[in-house]
PDB file of C-alpha atoms in Angstrom:
ATOM      1  CA  MET A 262       1.455  42.788  27.869  1.00 52.00           C
ATOM      2  CA  LYS A 263       5.134  43.150  28.040  1.00 56.00           C
ATOM      3  CA  ILE A 264       7.111  41.809  25.232  1.00 60.00           C
ATOM      4  CA  THR A 265       9.055  39.409  27.494  1.00 59.00           C
ATOM      5  CA  THR A 266       5.755  38.018  28.789  1.00 61.00           C
ATOM      6  CA  ALA A 267       4.484  37.424  25.269  1.00 54.00           C
ATOM      7  CA  ILE A 268       7.834  35.815  24.362  1.00 60.00           C
ATOM      8  CA  THR A 269       7.677  33.518  27.370  1.00 60.00           C
ATOM      9  CA  ILE A 270       3.986  32.469  26.626  1.00 63.00           C
ATOM     10  CA  LEU A 271       4.852  31.835  22.989  1.00 54.00           C
ATOM     11  CA  THR A 272       7.951  29.707  24.014  1.00 58.00           C
ATOM     12  CA  VAL A 273       5.936  27.642  26.555  1.00 56.00           C
ATOM     13  CA  THR A 274       3.188  27.183  23.941  1.00 61.00           C
ATOM     14  CA  LEU A 275       5.766  26.040  21.262  1.00 58.00           C
ATOM     15  CA  LEU A 276       7.570  23.666  23.627  1.00 58.00           C
ATOM     16  CA  THR A 277       4.351  22.162  24.900  1.00 57.00           C
ATOM     17  CA  GLY A 278       3.216  21.503  21.454  1.00 57.00           C
ATOM     18  CA  PHE A 279       6.637  20.131  20.504  1.00 50.00           C
ATOM     19  CA  SER A 280       6.701  18.056  23.651  1.00 45.00           C
ATOM     20  CA  ASN A 281       3.128  16.616  22.865  1.00 46.00           C
ATOM     21  CA  THR A 282       4.330  15.844  19.360  1.00 45.00           C
ATOM     22  CA  LEU A 283       7.317  13.937  20.653  1.00 43.00           C
ATOM     23  CA  ARG A 284       5.156  12.112  23.184  1.00 46.00           C
ATOM     24  CA  ALA A 285       2.593  11.204  20.516  1.00 44.00           C
ATOM     25  CA  GLU A 286       5.418   9.854  18.354  1.00 45.00           C
ATOM     26  CA  GLU A 287       6.977   7.902  21.232  1.00 52.00           C
ATOM     27  CA  GLU A 288       3.483   6.343  22.046  1.00 80.00           C
ATOM     28  CA  LYS A 289       3.056   5.010  18.515  1.00 88.00           C
ATOM     29  CA  SER A 290       3.747   1.259  18.155  1.00 91.00           C
ATOM     30  CA  PRO A 291       6.752   0.252  15.859  1.00 94.00           C
ATOM     31  CA  ALA A 292       4.097  -1.239  13.588  1.00 94.00           C
ATOM     32  CA  MET A 293       2.225   2.050  13.170  1.00 94.00           C
ATOM     33  CA  LYS A 294       5.540   3.777  12.656  1.00 94.00           C
ATOM     34  CA  LEU A 295       6.335   1.269   9.968  1.00 90.00           C
ATOM     35  CA  ILE A 296       2.946   1.940   8.278  1.00 91.00           C
ATOM     36  CA  GLU A 297       3.686   5.705   8.412  1.00 92.00           C
ATOM     37  CA  ILE A 298       7.355   5.578   7.125  1.00 91.00           C
ATOM     38  CA  MET A 299       6.250   3.194   4.258  1.00 87.00           C
ATOM     39  CA  ASP A 300       3.486   5.725   3.368  1.00 87.00           C
ATOM     40  CA  PHE A 301       1.211   2.717   3.417  1.00 86.00           C
ATOM     41  CA  THR A 302      -1.894   4.452   1.927  1.00 88.00           C
ATOM     42  CA  LYS A 303       0.121   5.937  -1.040  1.00 86.00           C
ATOM     43  CA  THR A 304       1.918   2.707  -1.673  1.00 82.00           C
ATOM     44  CA  ALA A 305      -1.159   0.600  -1.445  1.00 84.00           C
ATOM     45  CA  LYS A 306      -2.875   2.741  -3.973  1.00 87.00           C
ATOM     46  CA  ALA A 307       0.054   2.621  -6.223  1.00 82.00           C
ATOM     47  CA  GLY A 308       0.237  -1.046  -5.970  1.00 79.00           C
ATOM     48  CA  ALA A 309      -3.420  -1.552  -6.628  1.00 84.00           C
ATOM     49  CA  THR A 310      -3.164   0.811  -9.586  1.00 85.00           C
ATOM     50  CA  ALA A 311      -0.184  -1.208 -10.914  1.00 79.00           C
ATOM     51  CA  SER A 312      -2.090  -4.573 -10.389  1.00 78.00           C
ATOM     52  CA  PHE A 313      -5.128  -3.066 -12.248  1.00 85.00           C
ATOM     53  CA  ALA A 314      -3.039  -1.913 -15.267  1.00 86.00           C
ATOM     54  CA  PRO A 315      -3.092  -5.399 -17.046  1.00 84.00           C
ATOM     55  CA  PHE A 316      -6.896  -5.395 -16.828  1.00 88.00           C
ATOM     56  CA  LEU A 317      -7.021  -2.003 -18.503  1.00 91.00           C
ATOM     57  CA  ALA A 318      -4.534  -3.381 -21.187  1.00 91.00           C
ATOM     58  CA  GLN A 319      -6.954  -6.224 -21.774  1.00 90.00           C
ATOM     59  CA  LEU A 320      -9.839  -3.857 -22.157  1.00 92.00           C
ATOM     60  CA  LYS A 321      -7.857  -1.901 -24.696  1.00 92.00           C
ATOM     61  CA  ALA A 322      -6.924  -5.061 -26.469  1.00 93.00           C
ATOM     62  CA  LYS A 323     -10.686  -5.898 -26.777  1.00 93.00           C
ATOM     63  CA  GLY A 324     -11.272  -2.639 -28.532  1.00 94.00           C
ATOM     64  CA  ILE A 325     -12.676  -0.418 -25.580  1.00 93.00           C
ATOM     65  CA  PRO A 326     -11.969   3.100 -26.703  1.00 94.00           C
ATOM     66  CA  GLU A 327      -9.526   5.333 -24.789  1.00 95.00           C
ATOM     67  CA  GLU A 328     -12.380   7.303 -23.358  1.00 94.00           C
ATOM     68  CA  GLY A 329     -13.827   4.252 -21.845  1.00 93.00           C
ATOM     69  CA  ILE A 330     -10.377   3.029 -20.478  1.00 93.00           C
ATOM     70  CA  LYS A 331     -10.102   6.512 -18.770  1.00 95.00           C
ATOM     71  CA  GLU A 332     -13.466   6.101 -17.174  1.00 95.00           C
ATOM     72  CA  VAL A 333     -12.741   2.679 -15.874  1.00 93.00           C
ATOM     73  CA  SER A 334      -9.333   3.864 -14.620  1.00 93.00           C
ATOM     74  CA  ALA A 335     -11.012   6.816 -12.819  1.00 94.00           C
ATOM     75  CA  ALA A 336     -13.619   4.569 -11.270  1.00 94.00           C
ATOM     76  CA  ALA A 337     -10.779   2.292 -10.067  1.00 92.00           C
ATOM     77  CA  ASP A 338      -8.917   5.216  -8.630  1.00 92.00           C
ATOM     78  CA  ARG A 339     -11.963   6.270  -6.754  1.00 93.00           C
ATOM     79  CA  PHE A 340     -12.423   2.720  -5.428  1.00 92.00           C
ATOM     80  CA  PHE A 341      -8.795   2.407  -4.429  1.00 91.00           C
ATOM     81  CA  ALA A 342      -9.054   5.876  -2.686  1.00 90.00           C
ATOM     82  CA  LYS A 343     -12.111   4.870  -0.690  1.00 91.00           C
ATOM     83  CA  THR A 344     -10.567   1.579   0.231  1.00 90.00           C
ATOM     84  CA  PHE A 345      -7.027   2.792   1.251  1.00 90.00           C
ATOM     85  CA  ASP A 346      -7.865   6.112   2.720  1.00 90.00           C
ATOM     86  CA  ASN A 347      -9.522   4.549   5.711  1.00 90.00           C
ATOM     87  CA  PRO A 348      -7.500   4.926   8.976  1.00 88.00           C
ATOM     88  CA  GLU A 349      -8.907   1.650  10.366  1.00 92.00           C
ATOM     89  CA  LEU A 350      -7.138  -0.145   7.468  1.00 90.00           C
ATOM     90  CA  GLU A 351      -3.720   1.157   8.659  1.00 91.00           C
ATOM     91  CA  LYS A 352      -4.555  -0.003  12.224  1.00 92.00           C
ATOM     92  CA  GLU A 353      -5.409  -3.430  10.829  1.00 93.00           C
ATOM     93  CA  MET A 354      -2.206  -3.542   8.664  1.00 91.00           C
ATOM     94  CA  ALA A 355      -0.160  -2.601  11.730  1.00 94.00           C
ATOM     95  CA  LYS A 356      -1.535  -5.716  13.408  1.00 95.00           C
ATOM     96  CA  VAL A 357      -0.331  -7.782  10.369  1.00 93.00           C
ATOM     97  CA  TYR A 358       3.143  -6.385  10.848  1.00 93.00           C
ATOM     98  CA  GLU A 359       2.854  -7.099  14.652  1.00 95.00           C
ATOM     99  CA  ASN A 360       2.088 -10.800  13.772  1.00 95.00           C
ATOM    100  CA  ALA A 361       4.695 -11.107  11.325  1.00 95.00           C
ATOM    101  CA  TYR A 362       7.652  -9.287  13.033  1.00 95.00           C
ATOM    102  CA  THR A 363       9.027  -8.927  16.525  1.00 95.00           C
ATOM    103  CA  LYS A 364       9.287  -5.441  17.867  1.00 94.00           C
ATOM    104  CA  GLU A 365      13.092  -5.550  17.479  1.00 95.00           C
ATOM    105  CA  GLU A 366      12.646  -6.577  13.786  1.00 95.00           C
ATOM    106  CA  MET A 367      10.212  -3.705  13.191  1.00 94.00           C
ATOM    107  CA  GLU A 368      12.720  -1.331  14.771  1.00 95.00           C
ATOM    108  CA  GLN A 369      15.401  -2.726  12.400  1.00 96.00           C
ATOM    109  CA  LEU A 370      12.975  -2.099   9.530  1.00 94.00           C
ATOM    110  CA  LEU A 371      12.380   1.370  10.616  1.00 94.00           C
ATOM    111  CA  GLU A 372      16.078   2.070  10.746  1.00 95.00           C
ATOM    112  CA  PHE A 373      16.531   0.561   7.301  1.00 95.00           C
ATOM    113  CA  TYR A 374      13.670   2.577   5.714  1.00 94.00           C
ATOM    114  CA  LYS A 375      15.498   5.664   7.077  1.00 94.00           C
ATOM    115  CA  THR A 376      18.657   4.845   5.089  1.00 95.00           C
ATOM    116  CA  PRO A 377      19.057   6.004   1.470  1.00 96.00           C
ATOM    117  CA  LEU A 378      18.665   2.455   0.257  1.00 96.00           C
ATOM    118  CA  GLY A 379      15.513   2.015   2.374  1.00 94.00           C
ATOM    119  CA  LYS A 380      14.031   5.149   1.058  1.00 93.00           C
ATOM    120  CA  LYS A 381      14.866   4.078  -2.480  1.00 95.00           C
ATOM    121  CA  THR A 382      13.118   0.711  -1.727  1.00 91.00           C
ATOM    122  CA  LEU A 383       9.953   2.493  -0.638  1.00 88.00           C
ATOM    123  CA  GLU A 384       9.988   4.882  -3.529  1.00 86.00           C
ATOM    124  CA  THR A 385      10.587   2.127  -6.210  1.00 89.00           C
ATOM    125  CA  MET A 386       8.222  -0.455  -4.714  1.00 83.00           C
ATOM    126  CA  PRO A 387       5.110   0.606  -6.714  1.00 77.00           C
ATOM    127  CA  GLN A 388       7.090   0.625 -10.117  1.00 82.00           C
ATOM    128  CA  ILE A 389       8.565  -2.780  -9.273  1.00 85.00           C
ATOM    129  CA  MET A 390       5.159  -4.083  -8.389  1.00 77.00           C
ATOM    130  CA  GLN A 391       3.771  -2.808 -11.741  1.00 77.00           C
ATOM    131  CA  GLU A 392       6.536  -4.369 -13.728  1.00 84.00           C
ATOM    132  CA  SER A 393       6.198  -7.597 -11.817  1.00 81.00           C
ATOM    133  CA  ALA A 394       2.482  -7.719 -12.494  1.00 75.00           C
ATOM    134  CA  LYS A 395       3.221  -7.327 -16.267  1.00 80.00           C
ATOM    135  CA  ILE A 396       5.688 -10.017 -16.231  1.00 87.00           C
ATOM    136  CA  GLY A 397       3.373 -12.265 -14.173  1.00 84.00           C
ATOM    137  CA  GLN A 398       0.532 -11.725 -16.592  1.00 81.00           C
ATOM    138  CA  LYS A 399       2.688 -12.485 -19.538  1.00 86.00           C
ATOM    139  CA  PHE A 400       3.645 -15.873 -18.090  1.00 89.00           C
ATOM    140  CA  ALA A 401       0.094 -16.545 -16.934  1.00 87.00           C
ATOM    141  CA  MET A 402      -1.196 -15.801 -20.476  1.00 87.00           C
ATOM    142  CA  GLU A 403       1.286 -18.351 -21.829  1.00 90.00           C
ATOM    143  CA  ASN A 404      -0.181 -21.067 -19.592  1.00 88.00           C
ATOM    144  CA  GLN A 405      -3.830 -19.979 -19.647  1.00 90.00           C
ATOM    145  CA  ALA A 406      -5.085 -22.213 -22.398  1.00 89.00           C
ATOM    146  CA  GLY A 407      -3.769 -25.306 -20.815  1.00 91.00           C
ATOM    147  CA  PHE A 408      -5.211 -24.340 -17.416  1.00 89.00           C
ATOM    148  CA  GLN A 409      -8.613 -23.611 -18.926  1.00 91.00           C
ATOM    149  CA  ALA A 410      -8.638 -26.963 -20.662  1.00 91.00           C
ATOM    150  CA  GLU A 411      -7.637 -28.653 -17.407  1.00 92.00           C
ATOM    151  CA  MET A 412     -10.331 -26.851 -15.540  1.00 92.00           C
ATOM    152  CA  GLN A 413     -12.955 -27.628 -18.141  1.00 92.00           C
ATOM    153  CA  GLU A 414     -11.962 -31.415 -17.808  1.00 91.00           C
ATOM    154  CA  ILE A 415     -12.227 -31.333 -14.028  1.00 91.00           C
ATOM    155  CA  MET A 416     -15.595 -29.430 -14.094  1.00 91.00           C
ATOM    156  CA  THR A 417     -16.992 -31.878 -16.725  1.00 91.00           C
ATOM    157  CA  LYS A 418     -15.948 -34.861 -14.548  1.00 87.00           C
ATOM    158  CA  TYR A 419     -17.655 -33.405 -11.375  1.00 89.00           C
ATOM    159  CA  THR A 420     -20.714 -31.652 -12.826  1.00 88.00           C
ATOM    160  CA  PRO A 421     -23.846 -33.829 -12.589  1.00 84.00           C
ATOM    161  CA  ALA A 422     -25.595 -34.657 -15.754  1.00 82.00           C
ATOM    162  CA  PRO A 423     -28.983 -32.799 -16.148  1.00 81.00           C
TER     163      PRO A 423
END
């Protein structure tokens, strides 16, 4: 085989692959592009982990040893991975975005997420969610006793006597 023929075949192969990649990218809905640019799976796992952190803190406060905390954390990580690594979840989440935003709005979001501020927003979201969960838990704990007393009163009122 001549070297020019080999180069031609290689060039055609590369261009065809590149063309197919571009076509596949163009065929994706704006919602699926959003899911990808947001790195939904990674972000969802990080958010779930952040939301789970207060529970781990409660276990620690109740005297569960660090070894137990690590086991619970590892079990939660496996659960989150099984839950969020499912490609069908991304498809269903894309439908959520399609119902919440117009195509034009999703395209604007895509453009925003490509900017430095948009990238920073995506990168910092898990940390913000974790800090928000801690703050929310703090305020919830301040009001928990009153809520429990109110719930007890309601349940007593509507629970039939034996």
